[in-house]
XYZ file of C-alpha atoms in Angstrom:
400
model
C 25.794 35.750 148.570
C 24.484 33.951 145.236
C 22.399 31.125 146.423
C 24.419 28.804 144.071
C 27.381 30.116 146.151
C 26.573 29.374 149.304
C 25.800 25.890 149.296
C 28.669 25.328 147.251
C 30.239 27.409 150.311
C 28.003 25.603 152.518
C 29.357 21.650 150.540
C 32.406 22.345 150.796
C 32.777 23.114 154.642
C 30.848 19.816 155.010
C 33.655 17.669 152.986
C 36.116 19.374 155.165
C 34.471 18.832 158.680
C 33.625 14.790 157.740
C 37.460 14.620 155.972
C 39.146 15.939 159.144
C 40.510 13.952 161.599
C 39.830 13.605 164.744
C 41.977 13.966 168.186
C 41.532 10.507 168.355
C 42.766 9.997 164.440
C 45.090 12.394 163.823
C 48.517 10.492 164.093
C 50.042 10.927 167.151
C 53.983 12.241 165.412
C 51.899 15.230 164.028
C 50.028 15.453 167.388
C 53.990 15.696 168.843
C 55.084 17.425 166.414
C 52.488 20.304 166.777
C 53.062 19.851 170.823
C 56.948 20.800 170.059
C 55.853 23.039 167.573
C 53.897 25.552 169.256
C 56.188 24.940 172.656
C 59.394 26.088 171.032
C 57.948 28.884 169.411
C 56.184 30.091 172.690
C 59.399 29.671 174.796
C 61.198 31.610 172.200
C 58.986 34.232 172.856
C 58.807 33.830 176.522
C 62.761 33.909 176.099
C 63.242 36.741 174.352
C 60.050 39.019 176.467
C 61.793 39.017 179.847
C 65.387 38.444 177.821
C 65.853 41.636 178.893
C 64.555 41.941 182.601
C 67.048 40.871 184.647
C 66.846 38.570 187.113
C 63.271 37.434 186.168
C 61.019 33.756 185.248
C 57.886 33.070 184.015
C 55.413 31.722 186.601
C 51.942 32.500 185.507
C 49.259 35.095 185.282
C 48.191 37.327 187.296
C 44.031 38.097 187.838
C 44.001 40.639 185.031
C 45.729 38.414 183.370
C 49.467 40.153 182.365
C 52.441 38.148 182.594
C 53.348 36.566 186.530
C 57.088 36.463 187.153
C 59.540 35.750 190.205
C 62.542 35.613 190.915
C 64.675 32.068 191.733
C 63.973 32.237 194.973
C 60.301 31.085 193.744
C 59.673 27.476 193.987
C 58.899 27.170 190.227
C 61.717 29.091 188.989
C 63.777 26.259 187.293
C 60.901 24.804 185.133
C 61.230 27.110 182.403
C 64.952 26.616 182.168
C 64.271 23.115 181.909
C 61.302 23.069 179.117
C 64.511 25.353 176.876
C 67.159 22.179 177.788
C 64.071 20.170 176.615
C 63.501 21.462 173.140
C 67.621 22.270 173.009
C 67.371 18.330 172.848
C 64.237 17.640 171.003
C 65.635 19.980 167.825
C 69.899 21.242 168.504
C 69.408 25.759 167.909
C 71.760 28.129 168.704
C 69.121 30.053 169.766
C 67.336 27.608 172.111
C 71.180 26.552 173.507
C 71.535 30.159 173.727
C 68.489 30.588 176.318
C 68.338 27.517 178.085
C 72.138 28.638 179.234
C 70.845 32.026 180.335
C 67.809 31.270 182.347
C 69.269 28.261 183.941
C 72.138 30.836 185.036
C 69.187 32.639 186.986
C 68.613 30.233 189.695
C 71.880 29.159 190.120
C 71.489 30.736 193.495
C 69.060 28.365 194.722
C 71.938 26.530 195.719
C 72.848 27.961 198.488
C 69.185 28.094 200.025
C 68.521 25.864 203.107
C 64.293 26.887 203.570
C 63.277 25.253 200.968
C 62.593 21.705 199.995
C 62.144 22.251 196.451
C 66.121 22.179 195.256
C 65.521 19.188 193.513
C 62.791 21.060 190.841
C 65.221 24.473 190.684
C 67.964 22.454 190.634
C 67.533 19.562 188.695
C 65.188 20.139 186.444
C 66.803 23.292 185.225
C 71.435 22.418 185.683
C 70.157 18.415 186.156
C 68.914 18.735 182.436
C 71.789 20.980 181.292
C 74.396 19.383 182.577
C 72.787 15.895 181.407
C 72.538 17.702 177.802
C 75.561 19.277 177.713
C 78.305 17.328 179.958
C 78.583 21.974 181.394
C 81.007 20.901 184.865
C 80.278 23.741 186.080
C 76.856 22.773 186.105
C 78.376 19.382 188.728
C 79.299 22.162 191.620
C 75.686 23.795 191.210
C 74.342 20.590 191.781
C 75.869 18.759 194.450
C 75.815 22.157 196.627
C 71.825 22.032 196.065
C 71.805 18.606 197.089
C 74.141 19.473 200.873
C 71.986 22.296 201.087
C 68.933 19.752 200.516
C 69.846 17.772 203.349
C 70.469 20.316 205.534
C 66.332 19.545 206.013
C 66.594 16.169 206.770
C 65.731 14.585 210.970
C 66.851 11.423 211.352
C 64.874 11.282 213.514
C 61.858 11.822 211.051
C 63.690 9.444 208.406
C 62.247 12.587 206.449
C 63.134 16.142 204.799
C 60.911 18.644 206.062
C 59.272 20.670 203.481
C 57.076 23.457 205.103
C 58.451 26.166 208.013
C 55.417 28.017 208.364
C 52.270 27.104 209.660
C 53.789 26.431 213.032
C 50.890 26.837 214.917
C 49.007 23.624 213.405
C 52.597 21.262 212.361
C 55.179 20.678 213.773
C 57.574 19.287 210.557
C 55.267 19.484 207.421
C 55.884 16.774 204.731
C 54.594 17.137 201.652
C 53.603 14.455 198.567
C 55.625 17.399 196.274
C 58.702 16.576 197.723
C 58.999 13.324 196.201
C 59.990 14.979 193.185
C 63.111 17.358 194.428
C 64.622 13.409 195.818
C 65.895 12.488 191.886
C 69.262 15.660 192.782
C 69.797 13.367 195.824
C 69.954 10.080 194.282
C 72.245 11.328 190.787
C 74.660 13.359 193.665
C 75.059 9.865 194.969
C 75.614 8.344 192.446
C 77.910 11.517 190.826
C 79.860 11.726 194.316
C 80.393 7.960 194.853
C 78.677 8.988 198.312
C 75.882 7.284 199.503
C 74.142 9.218 201.704
C 72.689 11.499 199.635
C 70.370 8.275 198.252
C 69.989 6.982 201.793
C 68.084 9.770 202.863
C 65.906 9.562 199.160
C 64.841 6.176 200.158
C 64.339 6.584 203.124
C 62.169 9.790 202.719
C 60.304 8.022 200.202
C 59.519 5.076 202.475
C 58.123 7.469 205.164
C 56.294 9.111 202.268
C 55.034 5.767 200.913
C 53.425 4.464 205.059
C 52.309 7.904 206.076
C 51.156 10.055 203.364
C 48.761 6.999 201.711
C 45.160 6.151 202.350
C 44.321 2.034 201.523
C 42.618 3.165 198.076
C 46.259 4.482 196.941
C 45.264 8.248 197.320
C 47.422 10.380 198.882
C 46.724 13.292 201.089
C 49.476 16.322 200.171
C 50.145 16.646 203.830
C 51.664 15.156 207.569
C 53.183 16.785 210.303
C 55.199 15.058 212.163
C 55.430 15.243 215.979
C 59.045 15.680 216.288
C 59.678 13.860 219.298
C 57.633 10.038 218.544
C 58.294 10.897 214.909
C 54.812 10.157 214.460
C 52.560 11.641 212.732
C 49.656 14.211 214.184
C 48.267 15.849 211.583
C 46.914 14.699 207.802
C 45.915 17.226 205.836
C 45.366 17.640 202.183
C 45.930 21.230 202.096
C 45.226 22.547 198.631
C 42.535 20.031 197.945
C 39.052 20.424 198.707
C 39.498 18.328 201.822
C 41.071 16.242 203.778
C 40.106 13.131 203.230
C 39.715 13.948 199.270
C 42.468 13.032 196.299
C 43.497 16.380 194.934
C 44.718 15.217 191.515
C 48.608 17.387 191.288
C 49.206 15.542 194.210
C 48.492 12.303 192.908
C 50.672 12.845 189.871
C 53.290 13.475 192.067
C 53.514 10.049 193.634
C 53.078 9.134 191.047
C 56.246 10.579 189.467
C 57.592 10.389 192.735
C 58.103 6.909 192.558
C 57.768 5.516 189.106
C 61.374 7.774 189.352
C 62.839 6.037 192.673
C 61.989 3.016 191.459
C 64.077 3.382 188.016
C 66.527 5.503 190.320
C 66.569 2.312 193.036
C 65.675 -0.705 191.728
C 63.977 -1.323 194.655
C 60.435 -3.178 193.471
C 57.974 -1.783 196.333
C 58.118 1.354 194.836
C 57.605 0.225 191.451
C 54.186 -2.028 193.489
C 53.107 2.014 194.763
C 53.444 3.665 191.127
C 51.403 0.986 189.665
C 48.901 1.228 192.822
C 48.544 5.012 192.518
C 48.286 4.035 188.719
C 45.574 2.176 188.996
C 43.815 4.911 191.542
C 44.461 7.529 188.946
C 43.975 5.653 185.336
C 40.052 4.088 186.823
C 38.765 6.747 188.919
C 34.844 7.223 188.325
C 35.614 10.939 188.395
C 38.205 11.058 185.552
C 37.221 12.861 182.793
C 37.133 11.351 179.243
C 39.316 13.567 178.247
C 41.977 12.641 180.489
C 42.896 15.743 181.993
C 41.352 15.879 185.424
C 39.086 17.628 187.789
C 41.927 19.576 189.606
C 40.171 17.590 193.346
C 38.648 13.960 192.232
C 36.198 14.498 195.481
C 34.773 18.484 195.070
C 31.139 17.641 194.888
C 30.428 19.946 191.945
C 31.981 18.082 189.458
C 31.444 18.762 186.168
C 31.319 22.897 187.018
C 35.546 22.778 188.400
C 38.137 23.545 187.166
C 40.484 21.406 185.598
C 43.799 20.707 186.368
C 45.727 20.672 182.788
C 49.361 20.306 184.299
C 47.664 17.049 186.446
C 47.686 15.518 183.539
C 51.491 17.006 181.580
C 52.836 15.477 185.300
C 50.585 12.389 185.005
C 51.466 11.584 181.079
C 55.110 11.484 181.569
C 54.789 9.699 184.438
C 52.605 6.751 182.656
C 54.902 6.676 179.561
C 58.234 5.999 181.950
C 55.615 3.684 184.161
C 55.062 1.625 180.660
C 58.598 1.244 179.817
C 59.349 0.072 183.473
C 56.552 -2.148 184.356
C 55.838 -5.066 182.031
C 52.047 -5.032 181.763
C 52.476 -1.049 180.936
C 50.575 -0.789 177.757
C 47.246 0.356 179.656
C 49.191 3.714 181.173
C 50.922 4.301 177.596
C 47.286 4.558 175.693
C 46.426 6.283 178.424
C 48.982 9.476 178.217
C 49.008 9.085 174.834
C 45.268 10.065 174.848
C 46.734 12.879 177.633
C 48.679 14.034 174.829
C 45.939 14.041 172.509
C 44.072 16.428 174.503
C 46.808 18.535 176.067
C 48.059 19.604 172.250
C 44.025 20.228 171.286
C 42.842 23.498 170.812
C 41.002 23.112 174.447
C 44.647 23.651 175.997
C 47.113 23.846 173.483
C 47.347 27.832 173.430
C 47.718 29.563 170.149
C 51.051 31.134 168.699
C 51.428 34.104 170.764
C 48.319 34.107 173.036
C 48.602 33.293 176.524
C 51.248 34.875 177.790
C 53.121 33.249 176.139
C 53.093 30.047 177.383
C 52.420 27.233 175.943
C 49.259 24.403 178.142
C 45.725 26.472 179.256
C 43.701 25.884 181.855
C 45.681 24.804 185.131
C 44.554 25.334 189.026
C 47.579 26.283 191.600
C 45.653 26.054 194.484
C 41.716 26.431 194.305
C 41.057 27.043 197.452
C 43.307 29.796 197.764
C 42.105 31.035 195.296
C 45.720 31.311 193.378
C 46.137 30.491 190.046
C 43.371 28.611 189.551
C 42.327 27.811 185.370
C 45.918 29.882 183.985
C 49.038 28.510 182.621
C 51.721 27.301 184.822
C 55.096 26.954 183.912
C 55.063 23.702 185.147
C 52.321 22.129 183.317
C 54.946 23.847 180.237
C 57.796 21.361 181.828
C 56.433 18.448 182.306
C 54.106 18.635 178.860
C 57.019 18.921 177.024
C 58.897 15.996 178.853
C 56.254 13.647 177.705
C 56.180 14.718 174.481
C 60.045 13.916 174.805
C 59.716 10.457 176.012
C 56.592 9.540 174.161
C 58.628 10.924 170.760
C 62.152 8.581 171.518
C 60.147 5.988 172.888
C 58.603 5.353 169.225
C 61.825 5.709 167.640
C 63.325 2.883 169.205
C 60.305 0.943 168.145
C 60.606 1.658 165.105
């Protein structure tokens, strides 16, 4: 290359890099629009990829990099349909609605399952969003039938919904923090049917979890196993985290989201205070990275040389946006969520179109101790990322 031309090209490159806004300087509206555009592109590519593969739903990637799918019985089955509903809500098109309805239909049989506590994840994210947006009366039967299936796992002597049925040599009655996320199906069912039984079960479960899952610093255990005779805990563990006493990042995010949601649903100030305290633990944790995308466990001694969990960041961001509107002192929550959205919408975590097996978000961690789904995309990361985008966009539109 001619020397003068080379110098000219380098000068242009220098000016471009100096003038291009950093993620922190970029307009949040542009960030949100980019996130929605990429999520929509990826979701439609995914929908077309699996359209003729009957009953299949996206899950993650295999160790060899190929697409991992599931049927309706996997706990993540409702997230992709729910993501499609959110994308349709943001930009209603015939194509998005067609695929939202198609993939929602693939999880209908969940309504009869009584061997899982994850019915709220599976049905409320899919059919719940579908009903909220379209008012399709057929969706009500699926949701209420599913709620009745879910409460078969409730034991009034313990006051909680049983999560897992396996590992019985260790756990008598296992309840995991994730189960907080399934309670919204029950509060909704009480409203739609007028039967307070469902909300009362949700309330009792949330209070039991608050009492026994949380440590004095407002971090939480993953699993509490209750003695079936006394109804008191006999084991406190963190199955998917670094150690029993560690703060597994996604578990902390489930709790933040769950108690924020329970305050919205019940207006019980106990839940608001719990959400505030959990948020305080997370926002001010010394091991929270600068980009606000948590390491998979806050207490892994090898930090910073450990995997991130972008799914935890997406869940946190969505919860913090809502909490900021429920708590009068919530400006800090909103600012933190904005930082997370900016990070997740940057090239570090936002996949390029057509890559990442058509998932939107990269660098999530499912179950590191089990060497399962480590540094991969996860369907629930995409779901809560899009939910966070939608909540932030709606909030900004109301303030304009």
